[in-house]
Short mmCIF file of C-alpha atoms and ligand atoms in Angstrom, two decimals:
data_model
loop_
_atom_site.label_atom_id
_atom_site.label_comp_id
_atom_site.label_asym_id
_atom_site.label_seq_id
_atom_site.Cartn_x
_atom_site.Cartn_y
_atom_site.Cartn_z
CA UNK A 1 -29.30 22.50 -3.01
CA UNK A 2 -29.95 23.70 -6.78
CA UNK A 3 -31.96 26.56 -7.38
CA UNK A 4 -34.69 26.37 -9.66
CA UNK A 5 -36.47 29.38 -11.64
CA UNK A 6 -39.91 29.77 -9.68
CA UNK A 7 -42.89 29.69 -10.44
CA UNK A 8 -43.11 27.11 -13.84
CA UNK A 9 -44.25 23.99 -14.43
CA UNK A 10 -40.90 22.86 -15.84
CA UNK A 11 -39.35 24.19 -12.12
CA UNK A 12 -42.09 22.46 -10.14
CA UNK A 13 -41.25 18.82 -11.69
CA UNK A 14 -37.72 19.46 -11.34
CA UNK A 15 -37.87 20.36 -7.73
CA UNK A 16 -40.50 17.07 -7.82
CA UNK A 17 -37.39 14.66 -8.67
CA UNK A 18 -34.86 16.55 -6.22
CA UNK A 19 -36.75 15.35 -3.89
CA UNK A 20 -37.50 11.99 -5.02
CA UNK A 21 -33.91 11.18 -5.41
CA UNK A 22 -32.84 11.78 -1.71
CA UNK A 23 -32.78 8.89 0.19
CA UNK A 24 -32.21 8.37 3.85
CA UNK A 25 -29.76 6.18 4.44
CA UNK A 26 -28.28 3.52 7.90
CA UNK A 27 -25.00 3.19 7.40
CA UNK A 28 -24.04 -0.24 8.20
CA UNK A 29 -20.58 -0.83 6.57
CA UNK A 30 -17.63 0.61 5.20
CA UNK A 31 -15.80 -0.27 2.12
CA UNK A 32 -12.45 0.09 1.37
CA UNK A 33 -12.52 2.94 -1.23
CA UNK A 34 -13.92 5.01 2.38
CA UNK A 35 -17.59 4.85 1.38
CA UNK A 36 -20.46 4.02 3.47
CA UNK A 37 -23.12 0.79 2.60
CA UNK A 38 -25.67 0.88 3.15
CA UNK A 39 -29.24 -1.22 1.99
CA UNK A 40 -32.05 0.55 0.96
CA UNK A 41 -34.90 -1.21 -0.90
CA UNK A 42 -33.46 -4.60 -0.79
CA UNK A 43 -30.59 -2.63 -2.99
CA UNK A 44 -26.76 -2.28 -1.90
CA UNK A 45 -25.51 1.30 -1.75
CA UNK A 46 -22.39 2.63 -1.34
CA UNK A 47 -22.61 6.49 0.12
CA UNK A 48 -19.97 9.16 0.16
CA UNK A 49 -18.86 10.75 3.50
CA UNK A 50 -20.91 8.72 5.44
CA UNK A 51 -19.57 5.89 8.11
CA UNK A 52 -21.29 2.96 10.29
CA UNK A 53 -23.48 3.97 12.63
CA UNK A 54 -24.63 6.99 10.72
CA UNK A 55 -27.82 8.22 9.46
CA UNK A 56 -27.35 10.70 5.85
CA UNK A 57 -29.65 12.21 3.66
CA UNK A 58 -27.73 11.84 0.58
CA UNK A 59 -29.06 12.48 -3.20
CA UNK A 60 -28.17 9.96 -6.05
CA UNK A 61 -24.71 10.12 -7.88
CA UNK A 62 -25.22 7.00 -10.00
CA UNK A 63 -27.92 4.74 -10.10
CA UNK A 64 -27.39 1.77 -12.53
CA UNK A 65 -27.58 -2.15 -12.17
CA UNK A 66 -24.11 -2.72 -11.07
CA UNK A 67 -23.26 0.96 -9.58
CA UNK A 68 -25.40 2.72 -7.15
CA UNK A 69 -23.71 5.35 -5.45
CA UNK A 70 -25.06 8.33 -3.38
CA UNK A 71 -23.56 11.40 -2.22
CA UNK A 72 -24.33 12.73 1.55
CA UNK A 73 -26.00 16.34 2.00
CA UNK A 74 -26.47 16.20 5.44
CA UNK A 75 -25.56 13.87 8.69
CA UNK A 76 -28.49 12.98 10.34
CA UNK A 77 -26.90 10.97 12.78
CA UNK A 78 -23.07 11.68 13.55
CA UNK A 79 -21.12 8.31 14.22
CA UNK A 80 -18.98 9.13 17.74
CA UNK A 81 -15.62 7.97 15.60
CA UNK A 82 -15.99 11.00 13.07
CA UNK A 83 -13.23 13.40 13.11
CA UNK A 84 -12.37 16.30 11.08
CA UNK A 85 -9.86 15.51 8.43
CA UNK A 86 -6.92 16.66 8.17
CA UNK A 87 -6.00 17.48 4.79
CA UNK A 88 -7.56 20.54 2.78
CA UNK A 89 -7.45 17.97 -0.29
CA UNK A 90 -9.47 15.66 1.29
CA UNK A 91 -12.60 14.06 -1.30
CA UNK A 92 -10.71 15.06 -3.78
CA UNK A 93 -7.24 13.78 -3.98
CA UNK A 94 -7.37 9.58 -4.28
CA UNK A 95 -4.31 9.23 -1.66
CA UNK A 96 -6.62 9.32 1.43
CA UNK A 97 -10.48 7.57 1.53
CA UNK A 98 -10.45 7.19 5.67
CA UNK A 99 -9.02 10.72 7.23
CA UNK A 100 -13.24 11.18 8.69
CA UNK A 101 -12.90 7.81 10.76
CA UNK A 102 -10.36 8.02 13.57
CA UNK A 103 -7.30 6.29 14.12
CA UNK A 104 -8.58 4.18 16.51
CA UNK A 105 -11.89 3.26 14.70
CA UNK A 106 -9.75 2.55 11.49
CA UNK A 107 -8.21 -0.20 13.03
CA UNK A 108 -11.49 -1.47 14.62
CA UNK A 109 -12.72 -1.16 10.91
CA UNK A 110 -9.55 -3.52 9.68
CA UNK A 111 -10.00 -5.76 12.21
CA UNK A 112 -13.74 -6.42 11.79
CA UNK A 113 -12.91 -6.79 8.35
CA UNK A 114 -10.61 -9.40 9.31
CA UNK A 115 -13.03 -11.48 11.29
CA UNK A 116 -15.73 -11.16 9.10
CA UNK A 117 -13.31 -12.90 6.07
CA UNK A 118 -12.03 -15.49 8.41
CA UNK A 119 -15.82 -16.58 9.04
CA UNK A 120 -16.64 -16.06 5.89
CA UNK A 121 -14.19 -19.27 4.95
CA UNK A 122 -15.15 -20.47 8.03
CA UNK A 123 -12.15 -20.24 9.68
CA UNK A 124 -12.24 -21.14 13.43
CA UNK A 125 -10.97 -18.02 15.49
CA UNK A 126 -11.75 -16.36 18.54
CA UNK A 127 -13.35 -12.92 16.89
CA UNK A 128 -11.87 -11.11 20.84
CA UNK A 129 -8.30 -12.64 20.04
CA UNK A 130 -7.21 -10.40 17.70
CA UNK A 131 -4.97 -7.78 18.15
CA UNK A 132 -4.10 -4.79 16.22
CA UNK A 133 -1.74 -1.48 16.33
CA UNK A 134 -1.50 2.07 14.52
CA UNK A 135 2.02 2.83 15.05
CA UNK A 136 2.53 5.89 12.86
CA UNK A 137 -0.41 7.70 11.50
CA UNK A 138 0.76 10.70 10.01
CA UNK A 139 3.94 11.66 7.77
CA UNK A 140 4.69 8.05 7.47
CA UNK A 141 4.67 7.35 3.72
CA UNK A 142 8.29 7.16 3.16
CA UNK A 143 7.61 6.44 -0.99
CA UNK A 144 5.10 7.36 -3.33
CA UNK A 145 4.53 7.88 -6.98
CA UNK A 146 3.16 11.09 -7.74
CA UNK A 147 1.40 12.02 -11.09
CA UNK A 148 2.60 15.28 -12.88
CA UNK A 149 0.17 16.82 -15.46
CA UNK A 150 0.89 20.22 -17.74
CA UNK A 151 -2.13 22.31 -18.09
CA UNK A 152 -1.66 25.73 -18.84
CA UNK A 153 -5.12 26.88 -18.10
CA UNK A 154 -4.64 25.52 -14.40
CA UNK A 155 -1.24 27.72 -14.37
CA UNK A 156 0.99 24.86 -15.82
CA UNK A 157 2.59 22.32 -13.55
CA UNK A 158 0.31 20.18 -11.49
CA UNK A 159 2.00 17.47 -8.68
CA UNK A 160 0.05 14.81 -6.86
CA UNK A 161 -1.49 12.06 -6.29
CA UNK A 162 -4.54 11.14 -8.88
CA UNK A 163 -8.26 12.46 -8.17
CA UNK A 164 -10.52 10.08 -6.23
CA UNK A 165 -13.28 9.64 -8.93
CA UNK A 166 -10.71 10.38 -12.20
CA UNK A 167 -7.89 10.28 -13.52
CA UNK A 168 -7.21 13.81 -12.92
CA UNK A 169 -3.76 14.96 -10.99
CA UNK A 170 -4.58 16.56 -7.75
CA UNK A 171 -2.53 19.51 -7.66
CA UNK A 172 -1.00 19.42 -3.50
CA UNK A 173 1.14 21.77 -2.10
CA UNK A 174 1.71 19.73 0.92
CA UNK A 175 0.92 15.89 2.12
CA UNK A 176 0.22 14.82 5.64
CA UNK A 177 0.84 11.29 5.14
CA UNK A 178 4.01 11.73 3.02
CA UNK A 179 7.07 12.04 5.95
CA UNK A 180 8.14 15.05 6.29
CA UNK A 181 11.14 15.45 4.07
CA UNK A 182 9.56 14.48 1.15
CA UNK A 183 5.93 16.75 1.64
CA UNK A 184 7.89 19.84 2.09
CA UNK A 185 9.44 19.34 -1.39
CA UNK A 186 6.50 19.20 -2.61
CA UNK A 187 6.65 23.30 -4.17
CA UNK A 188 10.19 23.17 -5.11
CA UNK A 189 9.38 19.87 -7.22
CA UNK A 190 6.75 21.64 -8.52
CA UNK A 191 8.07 24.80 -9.76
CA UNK A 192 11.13 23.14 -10.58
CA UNK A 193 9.30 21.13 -13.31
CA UNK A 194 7.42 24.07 -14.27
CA UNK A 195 10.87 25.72 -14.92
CA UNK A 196 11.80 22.28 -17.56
CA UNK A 197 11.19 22.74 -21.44
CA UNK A 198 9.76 19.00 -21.52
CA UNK A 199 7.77 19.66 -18.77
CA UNK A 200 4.95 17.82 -21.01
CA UNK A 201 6.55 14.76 -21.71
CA UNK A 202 6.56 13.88 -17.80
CA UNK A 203 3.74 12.08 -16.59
CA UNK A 204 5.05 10.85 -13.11
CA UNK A 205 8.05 11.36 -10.54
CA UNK A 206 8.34 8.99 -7.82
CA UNK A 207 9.79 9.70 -4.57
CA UNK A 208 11.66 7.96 -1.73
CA UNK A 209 12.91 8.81 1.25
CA UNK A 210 15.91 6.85 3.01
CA UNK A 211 17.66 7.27 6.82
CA UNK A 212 19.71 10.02 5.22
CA UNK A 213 18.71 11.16 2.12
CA UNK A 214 16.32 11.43 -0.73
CA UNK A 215 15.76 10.75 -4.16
CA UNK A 216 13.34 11.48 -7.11
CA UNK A 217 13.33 8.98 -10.35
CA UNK A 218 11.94 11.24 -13.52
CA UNK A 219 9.57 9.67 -16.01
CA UNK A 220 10.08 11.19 -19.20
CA UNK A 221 8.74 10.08 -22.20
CA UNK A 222 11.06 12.16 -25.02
CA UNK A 223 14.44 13.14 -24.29
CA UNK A 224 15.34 15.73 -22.35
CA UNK A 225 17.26 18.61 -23.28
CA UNK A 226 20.76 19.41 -21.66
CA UNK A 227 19.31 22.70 -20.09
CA UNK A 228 16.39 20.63 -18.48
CA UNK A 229 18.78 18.03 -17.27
CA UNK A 230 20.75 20.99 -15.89
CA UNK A 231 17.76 22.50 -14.65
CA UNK A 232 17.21 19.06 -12.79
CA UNK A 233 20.98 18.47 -11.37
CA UNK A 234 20.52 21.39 -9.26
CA UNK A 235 17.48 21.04 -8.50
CA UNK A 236 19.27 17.64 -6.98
CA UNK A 237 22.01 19.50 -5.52
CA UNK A 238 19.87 22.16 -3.90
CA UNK A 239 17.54 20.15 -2.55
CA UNK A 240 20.01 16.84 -1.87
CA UNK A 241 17.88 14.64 -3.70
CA UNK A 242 19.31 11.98 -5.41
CA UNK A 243 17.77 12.67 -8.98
CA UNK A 244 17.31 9.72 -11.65
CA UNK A 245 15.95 9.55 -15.07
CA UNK A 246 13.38 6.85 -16.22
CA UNK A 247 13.37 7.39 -20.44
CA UNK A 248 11.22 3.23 -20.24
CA UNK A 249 10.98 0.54 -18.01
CA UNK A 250 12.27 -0.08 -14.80
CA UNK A 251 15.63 -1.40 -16.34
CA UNK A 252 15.86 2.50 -17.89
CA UNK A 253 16.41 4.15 -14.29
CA UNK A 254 19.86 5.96 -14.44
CA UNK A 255 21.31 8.19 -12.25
CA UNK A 256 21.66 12.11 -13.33
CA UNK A 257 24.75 12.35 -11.06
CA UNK A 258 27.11 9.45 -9.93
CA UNK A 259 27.52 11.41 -6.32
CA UNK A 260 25.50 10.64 -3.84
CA UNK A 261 24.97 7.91 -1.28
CA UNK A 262 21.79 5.01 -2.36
CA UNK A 263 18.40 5.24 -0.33
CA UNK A 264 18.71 2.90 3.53
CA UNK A 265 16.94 2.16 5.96
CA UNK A 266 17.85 0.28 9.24
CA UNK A 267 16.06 -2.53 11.03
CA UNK A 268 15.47 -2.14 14.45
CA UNK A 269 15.64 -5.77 15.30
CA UNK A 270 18.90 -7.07 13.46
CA UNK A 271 20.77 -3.59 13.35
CA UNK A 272 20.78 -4.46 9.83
CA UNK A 273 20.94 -2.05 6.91
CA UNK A 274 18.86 -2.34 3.91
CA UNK A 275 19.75 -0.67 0.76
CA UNK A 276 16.71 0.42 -1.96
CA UNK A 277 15.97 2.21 -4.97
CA UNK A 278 13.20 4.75 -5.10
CA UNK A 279 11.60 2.46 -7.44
CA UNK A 280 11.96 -1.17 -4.84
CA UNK A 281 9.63 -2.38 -3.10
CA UNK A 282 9.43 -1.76 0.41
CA UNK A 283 6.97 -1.10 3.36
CA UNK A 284 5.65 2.32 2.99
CA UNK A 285 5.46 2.84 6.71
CA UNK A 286 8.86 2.23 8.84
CA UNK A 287 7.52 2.55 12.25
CA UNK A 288 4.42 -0.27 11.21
CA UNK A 289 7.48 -2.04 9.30
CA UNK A 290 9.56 -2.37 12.36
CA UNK A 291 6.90 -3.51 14.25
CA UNK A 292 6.02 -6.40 11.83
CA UNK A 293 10.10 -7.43 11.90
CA UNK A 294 9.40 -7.64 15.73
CA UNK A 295 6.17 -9.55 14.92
CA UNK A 296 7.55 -11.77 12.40
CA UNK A 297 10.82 -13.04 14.75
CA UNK A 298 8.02 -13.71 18.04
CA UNK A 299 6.01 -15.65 16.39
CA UNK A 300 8.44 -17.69 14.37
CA UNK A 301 9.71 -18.72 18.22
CA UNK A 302 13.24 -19.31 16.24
CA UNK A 303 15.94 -21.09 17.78
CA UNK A 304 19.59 -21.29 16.10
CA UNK A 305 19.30 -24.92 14.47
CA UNK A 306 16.13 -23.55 12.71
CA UNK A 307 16.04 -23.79 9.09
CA UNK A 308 13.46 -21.35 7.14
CA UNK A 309 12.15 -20.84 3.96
CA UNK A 310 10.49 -17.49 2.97
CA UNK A 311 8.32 -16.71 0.08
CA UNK A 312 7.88 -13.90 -1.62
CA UNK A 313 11.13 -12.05 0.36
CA UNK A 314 11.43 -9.14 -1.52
CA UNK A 315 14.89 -7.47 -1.17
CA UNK A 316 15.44 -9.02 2.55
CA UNK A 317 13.53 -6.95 4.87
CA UNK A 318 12.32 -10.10 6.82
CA UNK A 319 15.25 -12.26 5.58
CA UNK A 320 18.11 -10.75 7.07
CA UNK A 321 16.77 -9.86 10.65
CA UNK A 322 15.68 -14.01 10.32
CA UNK A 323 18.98 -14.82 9.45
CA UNK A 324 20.40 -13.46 12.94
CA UNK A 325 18.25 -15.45 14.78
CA UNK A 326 18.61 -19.26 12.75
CA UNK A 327 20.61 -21.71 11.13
CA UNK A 328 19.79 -21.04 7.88
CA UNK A 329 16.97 -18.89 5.80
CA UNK A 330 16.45 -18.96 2.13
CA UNK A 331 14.60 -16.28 0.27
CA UNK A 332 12.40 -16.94 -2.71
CA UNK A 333 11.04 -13.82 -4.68
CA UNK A 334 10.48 -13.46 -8.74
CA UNK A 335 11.64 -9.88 -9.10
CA UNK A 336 15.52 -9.97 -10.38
CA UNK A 337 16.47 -6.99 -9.31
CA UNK A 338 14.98 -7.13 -5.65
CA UNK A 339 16.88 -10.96 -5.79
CA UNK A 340 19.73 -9.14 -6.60
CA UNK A 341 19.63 -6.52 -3.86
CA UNK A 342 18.63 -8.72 -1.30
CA UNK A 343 21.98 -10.55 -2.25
CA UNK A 344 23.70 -7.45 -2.20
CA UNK A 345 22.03 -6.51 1.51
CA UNK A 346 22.97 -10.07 2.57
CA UNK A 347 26.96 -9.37 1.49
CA UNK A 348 26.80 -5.84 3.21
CA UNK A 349 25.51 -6.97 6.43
CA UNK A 350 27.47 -9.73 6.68
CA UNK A 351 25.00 -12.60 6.35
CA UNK A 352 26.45 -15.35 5.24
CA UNK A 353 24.02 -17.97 5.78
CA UNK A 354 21.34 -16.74 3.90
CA UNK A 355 20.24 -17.32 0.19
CA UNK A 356 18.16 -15.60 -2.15
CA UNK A 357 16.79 -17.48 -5.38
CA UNK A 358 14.65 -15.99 -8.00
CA UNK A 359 11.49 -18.30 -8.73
CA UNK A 360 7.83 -17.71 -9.90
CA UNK A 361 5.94 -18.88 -7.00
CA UNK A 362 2.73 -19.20 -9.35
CA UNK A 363 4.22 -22.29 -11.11
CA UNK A 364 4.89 -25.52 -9.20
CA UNK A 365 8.36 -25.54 -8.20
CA UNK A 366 9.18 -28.66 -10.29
CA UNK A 367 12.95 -30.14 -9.68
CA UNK A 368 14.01 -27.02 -7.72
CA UNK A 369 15.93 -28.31 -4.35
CA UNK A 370 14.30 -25.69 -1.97
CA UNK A 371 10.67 -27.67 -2.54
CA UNK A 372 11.73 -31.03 -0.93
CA UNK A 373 14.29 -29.70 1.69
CA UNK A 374 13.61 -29.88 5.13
CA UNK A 375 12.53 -26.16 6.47
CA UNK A 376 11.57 -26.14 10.19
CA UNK A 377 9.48 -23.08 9.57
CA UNK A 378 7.97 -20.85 6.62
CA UNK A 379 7.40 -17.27 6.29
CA UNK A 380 5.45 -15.54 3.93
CA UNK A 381 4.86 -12.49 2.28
CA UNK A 382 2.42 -12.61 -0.69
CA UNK A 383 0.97 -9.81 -3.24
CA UNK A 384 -2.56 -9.52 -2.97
CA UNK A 385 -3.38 -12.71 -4.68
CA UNK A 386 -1.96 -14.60 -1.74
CA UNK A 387 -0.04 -17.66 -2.14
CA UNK A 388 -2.23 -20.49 -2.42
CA UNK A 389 -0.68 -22.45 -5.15
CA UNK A 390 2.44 -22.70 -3.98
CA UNK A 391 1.36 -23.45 -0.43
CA UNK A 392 -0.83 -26.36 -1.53
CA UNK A 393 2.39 -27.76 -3.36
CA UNK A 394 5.28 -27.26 -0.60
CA UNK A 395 3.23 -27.35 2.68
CA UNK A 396 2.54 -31.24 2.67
CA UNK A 397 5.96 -32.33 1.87
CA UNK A 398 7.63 -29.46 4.27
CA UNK A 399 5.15 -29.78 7.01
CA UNK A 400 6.77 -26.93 8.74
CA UNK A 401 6.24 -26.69 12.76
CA UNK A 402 5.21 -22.57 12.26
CA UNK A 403 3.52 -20.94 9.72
CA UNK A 404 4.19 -17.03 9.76
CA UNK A 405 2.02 -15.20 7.44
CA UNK A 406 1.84 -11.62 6.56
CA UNK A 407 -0.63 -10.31 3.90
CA UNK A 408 -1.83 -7.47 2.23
CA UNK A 409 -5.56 -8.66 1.64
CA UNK A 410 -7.78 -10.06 4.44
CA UNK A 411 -9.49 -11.93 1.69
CA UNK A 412 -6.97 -14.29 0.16
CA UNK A 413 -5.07 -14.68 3.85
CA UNK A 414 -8.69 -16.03 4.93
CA UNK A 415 -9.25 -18.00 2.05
CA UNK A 416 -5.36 -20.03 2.33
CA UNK A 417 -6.09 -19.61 5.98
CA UNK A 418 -8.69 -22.11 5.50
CA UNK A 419 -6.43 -24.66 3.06
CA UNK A 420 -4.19 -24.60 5.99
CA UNK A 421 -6.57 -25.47 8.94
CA UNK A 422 -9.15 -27.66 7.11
CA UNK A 423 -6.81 -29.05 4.75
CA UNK A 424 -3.79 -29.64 6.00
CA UNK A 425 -4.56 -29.58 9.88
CA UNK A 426 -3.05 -26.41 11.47
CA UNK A 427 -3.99 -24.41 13.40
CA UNK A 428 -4.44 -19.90 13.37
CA UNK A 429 -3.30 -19.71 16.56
CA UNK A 430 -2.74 -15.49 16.66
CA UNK A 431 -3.77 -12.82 14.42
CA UNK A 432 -2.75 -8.87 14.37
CA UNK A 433 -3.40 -6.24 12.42
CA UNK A 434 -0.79 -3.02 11.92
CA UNK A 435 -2.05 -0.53 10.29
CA UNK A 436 0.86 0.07 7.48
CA UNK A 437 -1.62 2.03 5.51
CA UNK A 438 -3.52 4.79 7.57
CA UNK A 439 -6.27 6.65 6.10
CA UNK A 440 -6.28 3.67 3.31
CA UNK A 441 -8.75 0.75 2.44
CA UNK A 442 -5.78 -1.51 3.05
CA UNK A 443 -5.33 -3.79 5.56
CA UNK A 444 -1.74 -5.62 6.70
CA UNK A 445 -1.80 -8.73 9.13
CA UNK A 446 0.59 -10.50 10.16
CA UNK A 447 -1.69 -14.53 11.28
CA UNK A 448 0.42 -17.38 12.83
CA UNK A 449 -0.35 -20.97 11.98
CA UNK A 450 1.08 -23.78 14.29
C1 SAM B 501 4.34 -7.72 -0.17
S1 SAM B 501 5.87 -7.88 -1.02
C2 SAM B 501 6.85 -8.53 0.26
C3 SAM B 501 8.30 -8.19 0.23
C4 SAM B 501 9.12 -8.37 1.49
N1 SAM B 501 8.64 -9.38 2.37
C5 SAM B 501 9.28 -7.07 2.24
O1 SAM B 501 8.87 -7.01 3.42
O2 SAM B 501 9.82 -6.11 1.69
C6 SAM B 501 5.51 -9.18 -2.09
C7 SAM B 501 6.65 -9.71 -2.89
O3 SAM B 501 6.15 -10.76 -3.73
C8 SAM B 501 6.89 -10.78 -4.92
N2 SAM B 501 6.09 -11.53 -5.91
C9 SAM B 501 4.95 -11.15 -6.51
N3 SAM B 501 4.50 -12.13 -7.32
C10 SAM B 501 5.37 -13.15 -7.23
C11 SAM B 501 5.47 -14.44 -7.84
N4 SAM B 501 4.56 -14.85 -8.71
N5 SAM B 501 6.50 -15.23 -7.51
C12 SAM B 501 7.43 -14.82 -6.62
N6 SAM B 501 7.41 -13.61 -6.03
C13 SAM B 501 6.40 -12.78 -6.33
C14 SAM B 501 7.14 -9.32 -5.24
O4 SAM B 501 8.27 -9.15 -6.06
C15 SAM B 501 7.33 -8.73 -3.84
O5 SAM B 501 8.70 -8.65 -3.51
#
């Protein structure tokens, strides 16, 4: 609490609206930037460090039409699923919102959330029936983009991930949610960059970590000098981190050395390998990723005279473990270069009935073959925005026997969820959550419509 000068008027209204301005608040949700809601006054509140089931005294932060937002000083009422988290950095650093909530009760938490956007498009599911699983916790983010900030005042370098409430760089010397490998480079990264005459011009480095190796990509926006990219080689050599420069956009990536093997990863399922760049797309979290391979091939139910079409494929990661299991599986995805290395993945496992085609899956896929071929089932794999163009265009004329859906946001899966029951008369027969994205807001399920 402030302390006030005693004894004057001016101290005696001040301590007047401390008091007014802390509010007692019941916890009834949780949103997914970690805050409490909370109603109070027929108003919506979102509360810091508090979670369902909890009672805070908490003072006002920001109180406008749109925003209100108070902070907690004190739990009145502890809910059973609060832990201690982990992380020194935690309430500051905008990697983590959930470490306070348990493992357990952050899947509850994604579950419920589940439900309650299925009913909300009234979706008809039994709220018991679904399923969910945490499979790796901690040290499981196997990529991340990390911001890098120069300010001398703070001693120079800073490395991390970006403040909770600004834009600020959080400076870390260690993550618990990175894996291992790439956490503990955390310092060397750090004072390596500290150690580089252009140390201003670089506003990000992203990391990756593969079965065997690692690798950094640089974001530098002048050129650097030769020292500095000397400075950065062994850095790469010490370390054995595959080092790459990024002088624009993602077609600028080169690498600083041509040694060194590319970034894989292995799927349990298929035995197949997948080759990435730091920069790909893939699923952050290999142990939830292999679990939603498993997923994905159970609940398609393939057979070998199956024919499948995939949206949104990415560089393969559900396409070739498919392909072992089916006639034929074609891959659909807009991003060139994740076409490309899914092509390249197919050729290096030795998939040779698999195709991957480049296509917008916003526009209508007017005259393109895929769109009136016969598919006995579809996958998908949408951004956030979910797919519901293209699946009102291709689902009539397809009419697969299994719909496999994985998605990202509980909101859009509910809301084509509901196109595909009402509207074109399937049925959500099984829903799971993994949690890809522990001690996150997000929420990955994988639904299955038949
Ligand atoms: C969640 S990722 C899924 C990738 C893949 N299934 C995997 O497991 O790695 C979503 C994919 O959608 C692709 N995408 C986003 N917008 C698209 C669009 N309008 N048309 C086609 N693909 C799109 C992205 O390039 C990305 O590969």
């Amino acid at each position: 609490m402030p302390s006030w000068p005693t004894g004057s008027r001016h101290a005696s209204r001040l301590h007047k609206a401390t008091i007014l301005t802390t509010i007692d608040f019941s916890i009834t949700g949780l949103a997914s930037n970690g805050r409490g809601v909370a109603e109070h006054d027929g108003e919506s509140w979102f509360v810091d460090d508090a979670l369902p089931g909890e009672i805070v005294r908490a003072t006002i932060a920001v109180k406008r039409r749109r925003v209100r937002r108070a902070k907690t000083l004190i739990t009145l009422k502890a809910s059973p699923d609060r832990v201690v988290p982990r992380c020194e950095y935690f309430g500051v650093c905008g990697g983590c919102v959930m470490q306070h909530l348990s493992i357990s009760g952050q899947l509850r938490h994604k579950q419920a959330n589940v439900v309650a956007a299925l009913e909300r498009y009234s979706v008809e599911f039994a709220a018991d029936g679904i399923t969910g699983i945490s499979p790796s916790a901690w040290g499981y983010r196997r990529k991340g983009r990390l911001g890098v900030r120069y300010v001398p005042k703070k001693g120079g370098i800073l490395v991390g991930f970006r403040e909770r409430e600004k834009n600020y760089v959080t400076d870390i010397k260690q993550c618990h949610t990175l894996v291992p490998e790439l956490s503990s480079l955390l310092p060397s990264l750090k004072g390596r960059l500290q150690d580089i005459s252009g140390r201003e011009s670089i506003p990000q480095v992203e990391v990756a970590s593969g079965m065997n190796n690692a690798a950094i990509v640089v974001r530098h926006l002048t050129p650097l000098s030769e020292r500095d990219l000397q400075r950065l080689t062994s850095f790469g050599r010490e370390q054995n981190v595959r080092v790459y420069l990024q002088s624009g956009g993602p077609d600028t990536i080169v690498p600083l050395e041509k040694r060194g093997e590319p970034l894989t990863y292995r799927i349990r399922a298929s035995g197949d390998t997948i080759e990435f760049l730091t920069t790909d797309f893939i699923q952050v979290n290999d142990a939830a990723n292999q679990e939603i391979v498993d997923l994905v091939l159970h609940m398609l139910a393939l057979t070998q005279s199956d024919r499948v079409l995939e949206l949104f494929c990415g560089l393969g990661n559900l396409t070739l473990p498919v392909a072992s299991n089916v006639d034929r599986v074609v891959g659909l995805d807009y991003d060139e270069q994740l076409v490309r290395r899914g092509k390249d993945n197919a050729l290096f496992n030795h998939k040779d009935n698999v195709e991957f085609i480049r296509a917008d899956l916003t526009e209508a896929p007017v005259g393109e073959w895929w769109a009136s071929e016969r598919f006995t089932k579809l996958l998908l794999d949408p951004p956030r925005s979910g797919a519901l163009e293209i699946l009102n265009t291709i689902v009539p004329t397809l009419a697969p026997e299994r719909i496999v859906y994985v998605s990202c946001n509980p909101e859009t899966l509910a809301r084509d969820a509901a196109t595909l029951t009402a509207r074109f008369g399937y049925r959500l027969e099984a829903v799971q959550v993994v949690d890809m994205f522990t001690h996150t807001g997000h929420v990955e399920t994988i639904a299955l419509f038949v």
